[in-house]
Each structure stands twice: as C-alpha cells, then as structure tokens.
CSV table of C-alpha atoms (C1' of nucleotides) in Angstrom, one decimal:
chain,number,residue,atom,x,y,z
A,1,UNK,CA,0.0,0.0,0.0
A,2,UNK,CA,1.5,3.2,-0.8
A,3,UNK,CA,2.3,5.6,2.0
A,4,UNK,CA,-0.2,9.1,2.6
A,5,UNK,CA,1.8,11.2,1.1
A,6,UNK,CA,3.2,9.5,-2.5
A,7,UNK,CA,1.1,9.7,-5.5
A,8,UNK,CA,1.3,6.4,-7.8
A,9,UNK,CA,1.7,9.1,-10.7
A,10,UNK,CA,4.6,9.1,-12.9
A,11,UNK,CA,7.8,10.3,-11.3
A,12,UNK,CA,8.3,14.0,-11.3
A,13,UNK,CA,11.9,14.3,-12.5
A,14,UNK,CA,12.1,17.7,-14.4
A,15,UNK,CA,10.1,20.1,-13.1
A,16,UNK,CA,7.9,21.3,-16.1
A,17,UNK,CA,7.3,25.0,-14.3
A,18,UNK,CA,10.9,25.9,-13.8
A,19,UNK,CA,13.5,25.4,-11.2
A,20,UNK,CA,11.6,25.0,-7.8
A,21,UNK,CA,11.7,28.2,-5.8
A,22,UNK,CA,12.3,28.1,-2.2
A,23,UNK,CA,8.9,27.8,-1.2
A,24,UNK,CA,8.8,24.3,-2.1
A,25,UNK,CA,8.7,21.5,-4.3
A,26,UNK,CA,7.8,22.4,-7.9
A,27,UNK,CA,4.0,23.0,-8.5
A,28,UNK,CA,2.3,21.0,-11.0
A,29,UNK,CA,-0.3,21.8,-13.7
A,30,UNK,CA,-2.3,19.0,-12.5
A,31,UNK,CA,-1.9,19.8,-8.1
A,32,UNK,CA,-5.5,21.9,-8.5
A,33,UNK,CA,-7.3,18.7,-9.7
A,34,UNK,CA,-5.7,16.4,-7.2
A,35,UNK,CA,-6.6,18.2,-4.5
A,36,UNK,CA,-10.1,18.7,-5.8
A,37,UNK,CA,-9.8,14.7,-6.1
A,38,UNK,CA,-8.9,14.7,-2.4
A,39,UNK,CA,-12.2,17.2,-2.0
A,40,UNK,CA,-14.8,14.9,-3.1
A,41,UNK,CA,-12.9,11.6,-1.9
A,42,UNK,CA,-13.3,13.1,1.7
A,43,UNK,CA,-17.0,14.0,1.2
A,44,UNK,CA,-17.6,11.1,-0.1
A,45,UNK,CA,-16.7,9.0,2.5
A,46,UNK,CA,-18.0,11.0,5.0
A,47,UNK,CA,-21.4,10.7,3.9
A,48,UNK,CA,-21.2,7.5,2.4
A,49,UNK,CA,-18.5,4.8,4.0
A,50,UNK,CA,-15.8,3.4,1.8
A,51,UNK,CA,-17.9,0.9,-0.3
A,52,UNK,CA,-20.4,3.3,-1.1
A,53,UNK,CA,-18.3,5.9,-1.7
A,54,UNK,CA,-17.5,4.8,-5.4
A,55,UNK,CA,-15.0,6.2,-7.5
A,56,UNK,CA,-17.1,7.1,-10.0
A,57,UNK,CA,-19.1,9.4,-8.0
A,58,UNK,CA,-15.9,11.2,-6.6
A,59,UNK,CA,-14.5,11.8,-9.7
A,60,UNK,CA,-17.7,13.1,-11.0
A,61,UNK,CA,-17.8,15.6,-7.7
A,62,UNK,CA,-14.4,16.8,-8.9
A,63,UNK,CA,-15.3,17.3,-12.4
A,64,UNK,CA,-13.0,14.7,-13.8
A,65,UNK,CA,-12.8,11.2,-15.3
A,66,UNK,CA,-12.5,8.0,-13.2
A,67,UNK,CA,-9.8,7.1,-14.6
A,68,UNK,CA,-7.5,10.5,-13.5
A,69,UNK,CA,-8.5,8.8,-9.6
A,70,UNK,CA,-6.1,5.9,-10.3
A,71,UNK,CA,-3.8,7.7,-12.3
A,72,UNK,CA,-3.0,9.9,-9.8
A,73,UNK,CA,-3.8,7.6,-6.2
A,74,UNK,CA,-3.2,4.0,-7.7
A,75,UNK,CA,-6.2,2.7,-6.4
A,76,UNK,CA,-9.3,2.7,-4.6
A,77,UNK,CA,-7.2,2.1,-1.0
A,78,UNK,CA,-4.7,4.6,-2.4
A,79,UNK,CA,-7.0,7.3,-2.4
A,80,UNK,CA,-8.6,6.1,0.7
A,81,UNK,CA,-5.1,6.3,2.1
A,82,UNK,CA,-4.1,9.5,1.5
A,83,UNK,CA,-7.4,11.1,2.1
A,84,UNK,CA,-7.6,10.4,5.4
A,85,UNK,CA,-4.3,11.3,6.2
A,86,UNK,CA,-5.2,12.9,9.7
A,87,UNK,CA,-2.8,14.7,12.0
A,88,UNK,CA,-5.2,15.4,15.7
A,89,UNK,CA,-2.7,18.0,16.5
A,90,UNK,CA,-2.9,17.1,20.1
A,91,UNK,CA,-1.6,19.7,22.6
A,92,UNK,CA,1.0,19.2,24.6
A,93,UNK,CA,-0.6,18.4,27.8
A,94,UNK,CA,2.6,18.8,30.2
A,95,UNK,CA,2.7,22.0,29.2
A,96,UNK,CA,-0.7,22.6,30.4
A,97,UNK,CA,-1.9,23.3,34.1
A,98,UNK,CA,-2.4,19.6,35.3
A,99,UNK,CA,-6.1,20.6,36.6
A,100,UNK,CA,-7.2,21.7,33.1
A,101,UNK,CA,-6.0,18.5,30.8
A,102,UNK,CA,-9.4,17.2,30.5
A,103,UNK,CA,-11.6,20.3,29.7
A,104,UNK,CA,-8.5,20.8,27.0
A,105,UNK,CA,-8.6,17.8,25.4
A,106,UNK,CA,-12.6,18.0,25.1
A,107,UNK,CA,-12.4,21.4,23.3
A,108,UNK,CA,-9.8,20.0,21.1
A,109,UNK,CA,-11.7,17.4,19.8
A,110,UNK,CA,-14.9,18.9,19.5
A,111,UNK,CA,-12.7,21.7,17.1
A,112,UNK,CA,-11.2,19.4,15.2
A,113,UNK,CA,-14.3,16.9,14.5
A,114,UNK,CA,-16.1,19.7,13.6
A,115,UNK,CA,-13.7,21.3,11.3
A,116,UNK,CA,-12.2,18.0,9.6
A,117,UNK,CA,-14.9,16.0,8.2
A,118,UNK,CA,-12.2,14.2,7.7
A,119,UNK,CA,-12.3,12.1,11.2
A,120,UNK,CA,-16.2,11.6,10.3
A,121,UNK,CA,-14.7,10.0,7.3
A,122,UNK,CA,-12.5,7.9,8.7
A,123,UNK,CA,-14.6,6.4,11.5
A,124,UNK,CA,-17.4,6.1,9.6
A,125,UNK,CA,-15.2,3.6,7.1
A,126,UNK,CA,-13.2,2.4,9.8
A,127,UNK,CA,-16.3,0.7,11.7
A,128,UNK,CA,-16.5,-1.4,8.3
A,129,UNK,CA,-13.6,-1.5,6.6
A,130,UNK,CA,-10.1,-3.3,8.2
A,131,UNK,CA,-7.9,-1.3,6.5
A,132,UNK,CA,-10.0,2.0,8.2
A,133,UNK,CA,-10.0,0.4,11.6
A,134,UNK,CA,-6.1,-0.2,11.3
A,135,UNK,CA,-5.7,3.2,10.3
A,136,UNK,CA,-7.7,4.2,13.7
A,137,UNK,CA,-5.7,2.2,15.8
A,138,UNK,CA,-2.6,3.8,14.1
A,139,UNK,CA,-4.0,7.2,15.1
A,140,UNK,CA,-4.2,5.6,18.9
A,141,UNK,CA,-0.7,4.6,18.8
A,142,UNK,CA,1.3,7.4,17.4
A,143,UNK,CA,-1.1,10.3,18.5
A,144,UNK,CA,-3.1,9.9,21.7
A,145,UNK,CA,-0.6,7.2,23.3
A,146,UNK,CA,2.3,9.8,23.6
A,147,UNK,CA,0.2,12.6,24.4
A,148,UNK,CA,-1.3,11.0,27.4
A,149,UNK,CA,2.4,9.6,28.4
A,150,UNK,CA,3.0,13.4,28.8
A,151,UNK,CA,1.2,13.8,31.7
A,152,UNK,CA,0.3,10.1,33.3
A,153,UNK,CA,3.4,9.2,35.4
A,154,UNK,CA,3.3,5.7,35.4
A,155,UNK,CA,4.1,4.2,31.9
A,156,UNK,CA,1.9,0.6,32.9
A,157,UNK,CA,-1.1,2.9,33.4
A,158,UNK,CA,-0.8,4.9,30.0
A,159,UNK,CA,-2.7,2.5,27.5
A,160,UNK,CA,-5.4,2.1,29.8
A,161,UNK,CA,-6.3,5.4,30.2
A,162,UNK,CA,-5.8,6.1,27.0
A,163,UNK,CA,-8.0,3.9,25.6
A,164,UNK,CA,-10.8,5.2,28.1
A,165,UNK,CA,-10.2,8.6,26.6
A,166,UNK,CA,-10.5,7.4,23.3
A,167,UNK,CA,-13.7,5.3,24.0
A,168,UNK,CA,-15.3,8.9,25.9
A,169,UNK,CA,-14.1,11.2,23.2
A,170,UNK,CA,-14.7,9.0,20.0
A,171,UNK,CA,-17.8,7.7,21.6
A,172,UNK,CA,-19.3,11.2,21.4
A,173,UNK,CA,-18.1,11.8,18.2
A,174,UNK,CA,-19.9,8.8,16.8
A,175,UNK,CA,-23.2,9.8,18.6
A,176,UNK,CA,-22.9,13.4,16.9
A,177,UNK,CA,-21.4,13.3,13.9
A,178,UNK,CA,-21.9,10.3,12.9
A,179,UNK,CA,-24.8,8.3,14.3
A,180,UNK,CA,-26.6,11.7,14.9
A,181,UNK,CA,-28.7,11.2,17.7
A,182,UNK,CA,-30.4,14.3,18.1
A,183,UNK,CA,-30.1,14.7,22.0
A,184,UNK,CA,-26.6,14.2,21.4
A,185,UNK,CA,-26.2,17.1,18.0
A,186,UNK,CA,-28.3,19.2,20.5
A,187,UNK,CA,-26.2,19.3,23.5
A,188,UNK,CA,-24.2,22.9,23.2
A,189,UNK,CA,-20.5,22.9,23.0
A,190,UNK,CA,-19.9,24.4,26.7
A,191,UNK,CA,-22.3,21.8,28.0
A,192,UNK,CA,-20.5,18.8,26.4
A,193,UNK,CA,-17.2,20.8,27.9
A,194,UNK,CA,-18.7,21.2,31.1
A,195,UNK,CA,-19.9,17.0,31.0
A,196,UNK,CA,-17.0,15.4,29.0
A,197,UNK,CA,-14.3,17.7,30.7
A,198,UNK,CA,-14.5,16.0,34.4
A,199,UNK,CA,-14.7,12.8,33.2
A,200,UNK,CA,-11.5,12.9,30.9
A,201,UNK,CA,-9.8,14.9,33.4
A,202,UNK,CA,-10.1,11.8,35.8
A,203,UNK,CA,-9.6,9.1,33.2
A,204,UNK,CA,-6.1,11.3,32.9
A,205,UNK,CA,-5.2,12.4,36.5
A,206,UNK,CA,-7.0,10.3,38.8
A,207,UNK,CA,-5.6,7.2,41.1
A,208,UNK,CA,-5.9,3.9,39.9
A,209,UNK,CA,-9.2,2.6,41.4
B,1,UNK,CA,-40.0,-1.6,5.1
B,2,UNK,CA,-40.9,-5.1,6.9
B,3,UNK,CA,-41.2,-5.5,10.5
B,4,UNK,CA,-38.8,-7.5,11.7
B,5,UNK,CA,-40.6,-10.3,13.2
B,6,UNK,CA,-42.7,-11.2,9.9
B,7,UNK,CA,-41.2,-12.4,6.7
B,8,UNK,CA,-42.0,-11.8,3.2
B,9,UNK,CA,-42.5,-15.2,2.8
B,10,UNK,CA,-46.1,-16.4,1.8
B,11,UNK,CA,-49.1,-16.1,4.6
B,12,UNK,CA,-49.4,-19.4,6.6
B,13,UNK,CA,-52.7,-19.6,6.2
B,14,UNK,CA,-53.0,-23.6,7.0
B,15,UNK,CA,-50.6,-25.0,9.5
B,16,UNK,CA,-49.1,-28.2,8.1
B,17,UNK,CA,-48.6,-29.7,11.1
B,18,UNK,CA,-52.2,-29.6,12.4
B,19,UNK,CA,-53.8,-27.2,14.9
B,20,UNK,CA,-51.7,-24.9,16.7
B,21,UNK,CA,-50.7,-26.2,20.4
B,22,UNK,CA,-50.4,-24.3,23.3
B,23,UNK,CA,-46.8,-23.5,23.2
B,24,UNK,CA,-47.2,-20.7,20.4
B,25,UNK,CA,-47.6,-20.8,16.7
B,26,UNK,CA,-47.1,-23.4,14.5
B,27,UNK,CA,-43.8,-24.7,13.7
B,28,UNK,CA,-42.7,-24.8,10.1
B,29,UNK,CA,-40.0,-27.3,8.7
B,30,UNK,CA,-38.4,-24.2,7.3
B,31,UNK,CA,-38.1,-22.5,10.5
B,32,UNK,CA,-34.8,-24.1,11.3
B,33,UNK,CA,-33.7,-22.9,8.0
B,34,UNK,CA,-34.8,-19.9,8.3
B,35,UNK,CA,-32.7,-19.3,12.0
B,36,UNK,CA,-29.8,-20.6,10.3
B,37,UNK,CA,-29.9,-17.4,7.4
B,38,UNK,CA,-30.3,-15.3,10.8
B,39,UNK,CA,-27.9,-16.7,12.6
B,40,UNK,CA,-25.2,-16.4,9.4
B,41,UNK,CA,-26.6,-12.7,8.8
B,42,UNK,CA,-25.7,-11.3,12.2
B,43,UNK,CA,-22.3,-12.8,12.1
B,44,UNK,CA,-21.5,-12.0,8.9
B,45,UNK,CA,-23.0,-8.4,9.5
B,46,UNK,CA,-21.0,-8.1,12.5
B,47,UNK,CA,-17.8,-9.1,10.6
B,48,UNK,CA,-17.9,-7.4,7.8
B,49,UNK,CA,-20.6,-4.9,7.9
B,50,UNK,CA,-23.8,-4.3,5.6
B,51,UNK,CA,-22.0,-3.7,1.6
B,52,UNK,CA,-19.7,-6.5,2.0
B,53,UNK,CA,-22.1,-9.4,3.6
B,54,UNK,CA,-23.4,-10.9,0.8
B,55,UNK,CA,-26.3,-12.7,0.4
B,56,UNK,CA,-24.3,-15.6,-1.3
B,57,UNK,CA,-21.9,-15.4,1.5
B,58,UNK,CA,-25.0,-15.1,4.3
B,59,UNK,CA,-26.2,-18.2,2.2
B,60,UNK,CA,-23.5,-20.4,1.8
B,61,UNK,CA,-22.8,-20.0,5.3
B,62,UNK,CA,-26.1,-21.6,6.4
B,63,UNK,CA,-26.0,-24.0,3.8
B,64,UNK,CA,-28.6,-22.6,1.3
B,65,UNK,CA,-29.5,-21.2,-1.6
B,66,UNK,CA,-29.1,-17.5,-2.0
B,67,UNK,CA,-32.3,-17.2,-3.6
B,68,UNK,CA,-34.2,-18.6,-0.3
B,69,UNK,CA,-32.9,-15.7,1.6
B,70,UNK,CA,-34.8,-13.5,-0.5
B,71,UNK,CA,-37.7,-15.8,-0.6
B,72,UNK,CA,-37.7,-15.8,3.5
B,73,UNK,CA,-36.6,-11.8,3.9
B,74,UNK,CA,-37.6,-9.5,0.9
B,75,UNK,CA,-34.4,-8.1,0.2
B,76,UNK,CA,-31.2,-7.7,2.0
B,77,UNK,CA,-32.9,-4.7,3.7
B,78,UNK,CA,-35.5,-6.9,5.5
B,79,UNK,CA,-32.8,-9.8,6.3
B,80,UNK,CA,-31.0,-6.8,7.9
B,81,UNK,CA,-34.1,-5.6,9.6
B,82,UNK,CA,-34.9,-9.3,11.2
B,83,UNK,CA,-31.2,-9.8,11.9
B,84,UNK,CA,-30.5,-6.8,14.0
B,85,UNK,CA,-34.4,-6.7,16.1
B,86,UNK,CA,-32.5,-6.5,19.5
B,87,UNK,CA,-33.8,-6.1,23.2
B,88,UNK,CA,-31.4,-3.9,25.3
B,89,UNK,CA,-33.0,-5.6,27.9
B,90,UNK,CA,-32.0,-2.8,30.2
B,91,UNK,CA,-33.2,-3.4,34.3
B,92,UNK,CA,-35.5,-0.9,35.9
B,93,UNK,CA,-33.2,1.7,37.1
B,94,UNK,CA,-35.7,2.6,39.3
B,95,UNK,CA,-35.6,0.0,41.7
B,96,UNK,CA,-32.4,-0.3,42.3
B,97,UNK,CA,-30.5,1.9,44.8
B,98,UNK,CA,-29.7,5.2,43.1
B,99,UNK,CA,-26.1,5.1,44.2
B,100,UNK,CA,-25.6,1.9,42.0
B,101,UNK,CA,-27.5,2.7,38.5
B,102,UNK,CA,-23.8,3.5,36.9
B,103,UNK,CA,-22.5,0.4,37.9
B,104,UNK,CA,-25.3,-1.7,36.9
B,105,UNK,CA,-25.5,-0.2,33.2
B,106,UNK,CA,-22.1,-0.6,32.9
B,107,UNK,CA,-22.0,-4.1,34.0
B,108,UNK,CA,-25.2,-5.0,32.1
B,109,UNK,CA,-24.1,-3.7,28.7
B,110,UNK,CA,-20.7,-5.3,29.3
B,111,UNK,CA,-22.5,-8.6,29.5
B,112,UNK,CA,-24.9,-7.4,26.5
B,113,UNK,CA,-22.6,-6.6,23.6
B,114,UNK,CA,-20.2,-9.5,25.0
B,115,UNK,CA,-23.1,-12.5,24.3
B,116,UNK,CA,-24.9,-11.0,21.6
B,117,UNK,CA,-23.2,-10.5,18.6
B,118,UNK,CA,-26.1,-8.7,17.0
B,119,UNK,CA,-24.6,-5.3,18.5
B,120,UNK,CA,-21.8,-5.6,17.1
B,121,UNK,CA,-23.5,-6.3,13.9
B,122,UNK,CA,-25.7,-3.5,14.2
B,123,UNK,CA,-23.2,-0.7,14.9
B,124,UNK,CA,-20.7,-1.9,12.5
B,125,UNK,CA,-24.1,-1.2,9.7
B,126,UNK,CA,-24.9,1.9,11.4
B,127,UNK,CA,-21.6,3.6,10.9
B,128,UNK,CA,-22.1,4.0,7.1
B,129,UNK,CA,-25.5,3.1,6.1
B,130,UNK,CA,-28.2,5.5,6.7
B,131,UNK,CA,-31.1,2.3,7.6
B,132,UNK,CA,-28.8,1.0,10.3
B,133,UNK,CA,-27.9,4.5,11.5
B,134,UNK,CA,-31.6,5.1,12.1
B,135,UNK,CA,-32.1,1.7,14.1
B,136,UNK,CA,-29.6,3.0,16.4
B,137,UNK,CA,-32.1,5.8,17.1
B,138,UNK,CA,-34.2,4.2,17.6
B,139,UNK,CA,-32.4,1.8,20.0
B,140,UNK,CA,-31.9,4.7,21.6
B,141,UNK,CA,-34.9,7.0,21.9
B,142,UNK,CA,-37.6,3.6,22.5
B,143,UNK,CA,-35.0,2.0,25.1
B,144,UNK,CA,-32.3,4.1,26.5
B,145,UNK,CA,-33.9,7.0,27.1
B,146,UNK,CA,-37.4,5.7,28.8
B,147,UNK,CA,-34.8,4.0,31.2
B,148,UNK,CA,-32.8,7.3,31.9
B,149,UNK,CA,-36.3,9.0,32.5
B,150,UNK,CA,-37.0,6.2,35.5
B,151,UNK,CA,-34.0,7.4,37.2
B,152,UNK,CA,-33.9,11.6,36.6
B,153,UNK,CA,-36.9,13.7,38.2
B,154,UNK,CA,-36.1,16.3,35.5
B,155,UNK,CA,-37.6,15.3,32.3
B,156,UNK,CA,-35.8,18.6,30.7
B,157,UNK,CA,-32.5,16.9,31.3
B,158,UNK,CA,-33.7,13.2,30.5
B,159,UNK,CA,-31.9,13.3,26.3
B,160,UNK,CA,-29.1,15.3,27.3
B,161,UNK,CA,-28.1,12.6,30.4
B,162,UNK,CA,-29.2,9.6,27.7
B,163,UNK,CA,-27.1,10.9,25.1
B,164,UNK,CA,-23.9,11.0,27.4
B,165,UNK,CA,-24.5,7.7,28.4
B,166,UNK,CA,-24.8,6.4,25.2
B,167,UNK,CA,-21.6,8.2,24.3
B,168,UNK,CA,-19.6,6.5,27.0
B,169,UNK,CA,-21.0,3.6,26.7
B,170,UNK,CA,-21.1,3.0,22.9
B,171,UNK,CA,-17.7,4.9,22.6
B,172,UNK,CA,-15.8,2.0,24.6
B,173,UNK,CA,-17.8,-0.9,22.5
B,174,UNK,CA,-16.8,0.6,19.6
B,175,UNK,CA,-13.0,1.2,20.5
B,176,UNK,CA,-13.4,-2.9,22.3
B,177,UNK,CA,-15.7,-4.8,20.0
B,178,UNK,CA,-15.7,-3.1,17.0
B,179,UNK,CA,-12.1,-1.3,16.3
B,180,UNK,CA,-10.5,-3.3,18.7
B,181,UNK,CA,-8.0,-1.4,20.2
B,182,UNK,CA,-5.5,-3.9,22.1
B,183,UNK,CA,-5.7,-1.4,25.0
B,184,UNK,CA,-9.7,-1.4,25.3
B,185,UNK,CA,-9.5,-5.0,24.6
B,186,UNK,CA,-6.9,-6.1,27.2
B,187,UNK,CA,-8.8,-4.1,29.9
B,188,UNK,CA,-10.0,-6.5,32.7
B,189,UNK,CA,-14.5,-6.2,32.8
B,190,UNK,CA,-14.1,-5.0,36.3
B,191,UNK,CA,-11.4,-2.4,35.7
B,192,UNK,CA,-13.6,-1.0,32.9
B,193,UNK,CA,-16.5,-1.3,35.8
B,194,UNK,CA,-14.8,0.9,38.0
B,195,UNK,CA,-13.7,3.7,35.6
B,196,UNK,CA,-16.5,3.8,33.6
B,197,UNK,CA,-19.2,3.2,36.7
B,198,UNK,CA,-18.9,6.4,38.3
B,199,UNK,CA,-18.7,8.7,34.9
B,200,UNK,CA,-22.0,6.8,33.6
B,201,UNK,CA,-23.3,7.4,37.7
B,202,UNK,CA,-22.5,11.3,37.1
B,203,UNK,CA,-24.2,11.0,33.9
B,204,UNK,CA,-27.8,10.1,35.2
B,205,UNK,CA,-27.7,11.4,38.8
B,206,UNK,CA,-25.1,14.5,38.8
B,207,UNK,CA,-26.8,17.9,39.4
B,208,UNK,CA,-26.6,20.0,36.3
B,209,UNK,CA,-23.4,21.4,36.2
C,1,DC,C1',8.3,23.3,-36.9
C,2,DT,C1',9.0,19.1,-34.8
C,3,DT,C1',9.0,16.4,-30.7
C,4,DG,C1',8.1,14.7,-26.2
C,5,DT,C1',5.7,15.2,-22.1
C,6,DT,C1',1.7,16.1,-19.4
C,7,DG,C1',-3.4,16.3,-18.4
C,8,DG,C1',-7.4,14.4,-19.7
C,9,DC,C1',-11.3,11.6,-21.7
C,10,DC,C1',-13.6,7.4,-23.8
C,11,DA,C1',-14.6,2.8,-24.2
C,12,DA,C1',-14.2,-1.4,-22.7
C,13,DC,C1',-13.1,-5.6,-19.6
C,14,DA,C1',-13.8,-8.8,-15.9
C,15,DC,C1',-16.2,-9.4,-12.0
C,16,DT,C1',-19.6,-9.1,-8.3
C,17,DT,C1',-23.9,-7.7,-6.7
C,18,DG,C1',-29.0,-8.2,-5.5
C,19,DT,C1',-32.7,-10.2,-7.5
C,20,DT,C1',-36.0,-13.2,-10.4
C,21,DG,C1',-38.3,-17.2,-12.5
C,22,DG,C1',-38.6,-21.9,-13.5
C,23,DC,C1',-37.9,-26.6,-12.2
C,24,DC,C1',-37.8,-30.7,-9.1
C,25,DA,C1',-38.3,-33.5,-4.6
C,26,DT,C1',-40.8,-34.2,-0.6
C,27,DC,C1',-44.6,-34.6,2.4
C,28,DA,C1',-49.5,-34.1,4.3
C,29,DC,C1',-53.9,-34.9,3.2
C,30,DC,C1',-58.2,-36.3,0.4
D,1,DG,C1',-52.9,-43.3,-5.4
D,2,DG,C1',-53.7,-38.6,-6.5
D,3,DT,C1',-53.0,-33.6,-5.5
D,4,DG,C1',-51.6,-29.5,-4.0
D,5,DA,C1',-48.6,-27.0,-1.2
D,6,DT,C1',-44.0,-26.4,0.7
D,7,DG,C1',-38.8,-26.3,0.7
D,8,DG,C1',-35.1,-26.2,-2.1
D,9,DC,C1',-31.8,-25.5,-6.1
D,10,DC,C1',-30.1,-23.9,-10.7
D,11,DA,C1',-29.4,-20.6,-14.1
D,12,DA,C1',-29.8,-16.4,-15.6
D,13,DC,C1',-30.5,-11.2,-15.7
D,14,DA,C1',-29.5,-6.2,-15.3
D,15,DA,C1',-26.9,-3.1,-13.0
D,16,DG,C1',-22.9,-1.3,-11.0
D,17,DT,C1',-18.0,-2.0,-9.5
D,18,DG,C1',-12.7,-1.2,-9.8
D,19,DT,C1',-9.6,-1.1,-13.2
D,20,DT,C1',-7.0,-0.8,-17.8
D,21,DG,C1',-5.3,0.8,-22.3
D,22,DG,C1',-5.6,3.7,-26.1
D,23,DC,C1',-6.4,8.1,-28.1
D,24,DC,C1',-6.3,13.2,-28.3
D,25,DA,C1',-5.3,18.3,-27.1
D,26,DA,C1',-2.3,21.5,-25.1
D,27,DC,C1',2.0,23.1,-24.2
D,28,DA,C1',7.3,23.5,-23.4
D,29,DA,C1',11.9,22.5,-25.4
D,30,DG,C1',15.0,21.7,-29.2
DNA sequence: CTTGTTGGCCAACACTTGTTGGCCATCACC
DNA sequence: GGTGATGGCCAACAAGTGTTGGCCAACAAG
C-alpha cells in the first residue's frame, strides 16, 4: 500500500514550471485537480463509507474522469489512504496546568471533528472497513498514546487510560457526527465541555481505582 | 420496510402440522432454515458490515440457496431488519439503589454486547449506512432513554443525560468490539466497571453542572 | 516546426452484486 | 394413489464496480 503522502503518478523528474523556488517542491499543472480529487474523496466517504463511496461518483464531484482517480492515487485504498491522512494535533498536555487537561482535550476534539470531516470519514469507514480500523488504531498509537504519556506518570497505566479517553471522546463523536442522535447534536458545546471535561480529566489524572 | 418479526414469505394460512398447540404458533420445517440465514446474517453483519455481507456469503454459510434468503426476507434490507431486532433488555433503574445505576448499566451492557453478537453487527451497519444508522435511534430513543427517564426527576435533562450515556457507553464498544483497540480489549470487565461506573453514575444522577 | 511530455477523456473488460423465474423433490392430506 | 402446497436449487438477468489501455489536445523544449 502506498504511503499518505506519494502519489502512484509518474515520477516528477524535471520540473515542467521551472527550477523549484524556495517555497517548495515544484507546483504542478495537474496539483489543483488532485486536491479537488482529495475534496470529493473526503466527502464522499464521509457521507457515504468506503464501499459506497464509489470512484465514479468522486471523480464526478471533482469534475473529472474516473480514470485521472487511479492515475494519480493508484487505487481505490490509495486514495482512501491518502485522504484520510489525519494529523489530531494534540496539545502538549505537560505543558498545560495539570487541573485543566481534561476540559482541553474536550475542546480540542470537539474543534477538530467539527472542522475536519475528515475524522467523520475515517470512523465512519473504519467501523466497516479493516484497512480503516487499522488506520484508527494507528492514530491511537502514534497520537493519543504519547500525548497522554505526557502527563500520566506511570508508563503501565498509560494504555489504559488512553484507551478510556478514546472510547469517551470517540464515543461522542460517533453519537454526533456520525450516528446523529439528536439529544446528542443538540447538546451545546460548553455543555458537552462542562460533562465530557471532568470525566477525561479523571480518566487522565485520577488514582488507579 | 418489513417488520422485523414477519417475513415476506407467503401467509401461513393452514398450518401443516395440524392445529396450533399451546406453546405458540405453528412450527414450520423451514423455521430451522430460516434461523440458520439469521444466525449467518448477524455474524457476517457483524464481521464485515452491511456492503460486503453478501447474500451468497450469508447463504452459503447456512447452507442454502441464496435465492431462499430472498424468498424468506424481501431483500437484503429486511434480512437486515430481522437480523438486527434487539432487546437492550435494560433493568429498571428505578428500583435499584440510586447510588448503584452506573455500575449496573455498565455491567449489564458489558454482558450485553459481549453475548450478543447482534450489537456488534448493528453498529458496524450503522456507521455507514443510513437504515442502520436510524435503528440505532431508535435503540436509543424507544429504550435508553425511557430508562434514563425512570432514574432523573427532571424530564428537561432526561436526552441530554441519555445521550452522554450512550456516548460513553457505545464509545468503549466501539473502540473494544468493533475497532479493537488492544488497550480497550486487554482491559480486565471489572477495571472498565470501576472507571467507567462512576462517569456513567454522574451522567444520570449528577446535578446539572 | 518538430518532438516529447503532461493532463485528460472514452470505451471497454472482468467481475460481483441483488434479484428473479422456473424446475424438481418431498410430504400431508383427500 | 392422486394432489396440492411447501422447501429447495439452478441458471440467468441487469446493473454497477474497480480497473485498464488507447487516443487526443495543449503546451514546453530543441
């Protein structure tokens, strides 16, 4: 599977716009359409799940043919892959007051669900799709495992509470973005702060019961 | 949409095996058959989620012809449908000492999700297809939250407390049953008791904060 | 102007899907 | 024994899928 961030397109050898300034690598003709590709890909499986989500119908959001999806991503789990490349930006929590992790970490989430449907998309394939629910447990292990390292003491404690934060956080997600339950798309976001805050707080701070 | 306790399959109008006893309806030769599609639906609906279960795979499975699992169930919405009919089951929350309700829901849908495949099933579907996301709703709104409202005076506060219960408690079946994070699944049923107890405890009888 | 590369589309392939209709064996009942 | 319903399978259909290869226009380099 190819990584995120490589295109299966034909190597870019000689840069057809010039010698590449210093603001980056050269920009290509064709960069507008792939990112349009990575658009509709994301909508798509946000509203749809990855087997619905065909490439047909992405390709037609982005005003293309099909057949420029695979050119340019390989295949379906290409694209997949690299539109769902998610970085949660988590906060570094030692540098935090200790009392305040939990509120914090609610906040943060409920900004970056709301703003990225692109963690809608990804849970909503990774509930069906192994390759999605690897990629979930990948964002467990590299992301929220160090950041709650930073401020749990005790290295044999970190997975669990961890993984209790995940299940609280991810758990609401699912209710309100993706499930929708309307109690739970109601609830104001100072009220799910003011609920979801305590209770992460302790799953990070609190003794071992 | 059917019901999902009848089947498309033609009215018995005569019972083949003679008047009806006491002991409930008559019972067809085809009713072991028709368990066995039921019984291969919910695990392949739980493994693999609604697009990729097949009918031929559901069929094969139990040993039959794909074209009786149309002839018993419609379509694959109804087999869906009269796969996933589940009974939360939940206790009376309001007989129980108030100081134990977290506990108790915690424990009980431990044991729930744990023995019955079908939830797994159910919220696998309802992560990316719009039917499945609506059972869930329901699920919710006909069983969750008439128990919340046996435990919380205010009647105000009743979908708000229901939906943060759900959130916790779906959120860690998902990340144990569903995702399966090695750190939600290697927790120990009573660990996940006492961390989860007391946040699901707040949830119903906490003062508004 | 020629030439080679890049971006793009069209048409098709091979396969799987849900679904349907027809045919045959079995069994209860007259 | 006849008869009709019931349980079951086989073969096919139409639609949709991911994927591939060939063709064409635009444009930069020589």
């Amino acid at each position: 599977m190819p990584s995120p961030t490589d295109s299966t397109a034909p190597a870019d050898t000689t840069s057809p716009t010039g010698p590449t300034g210093p603001t980056g690598p050269a920009a290509r003709r064709s960069d507008a359409t792939r990112a349009a590709i990575l658009d509709a890909a994301r909508e798509r499986f946000a509203a749809d799940g990855y087997e619905r989500a065909t490439i047909r119908a992405i390709a037609k959001d982005a005003r293309i043919d099909p057949s420029m999806v695979m050119r340019y991503y390989g295949s379906k789990e290409g694209l997949f892959a690299a539109a769902v490349a998610v970085d949660l930006r988590i906060p570094d929590l030692a540098a935090l007051p200790r009392a305040t992790v939990g509120e914090t970490l609610v906040r943060h989430f409920l900004a970056q669900w709301r703003e990225n449907e692109v963690l809608t998309a990804l849970f909503r394939v990774a509930a069906s799709n192994p390759a999605g629910a690897e990629r979930t447990r990948g964002l467990f292990r590299d992301q929220l495992l160090p950041a709650v390292r930073r401020v749990c003491p005790d290295p044999e404690q970190v997975p669990a509470r961890a993984a209790l934060v995940a299940a609280q956080l991810l758990g609401f997600g699912l209710t309100r973005f993706v499930l929708r339950f309307p109690a739970a798309v109601e609830l104001h976001d100072e009220e799910v702060v003011a609920w979801l805050g305590p209770t992460v707080q302790r799953y990070l701070t609190a003794p071992h019961p």
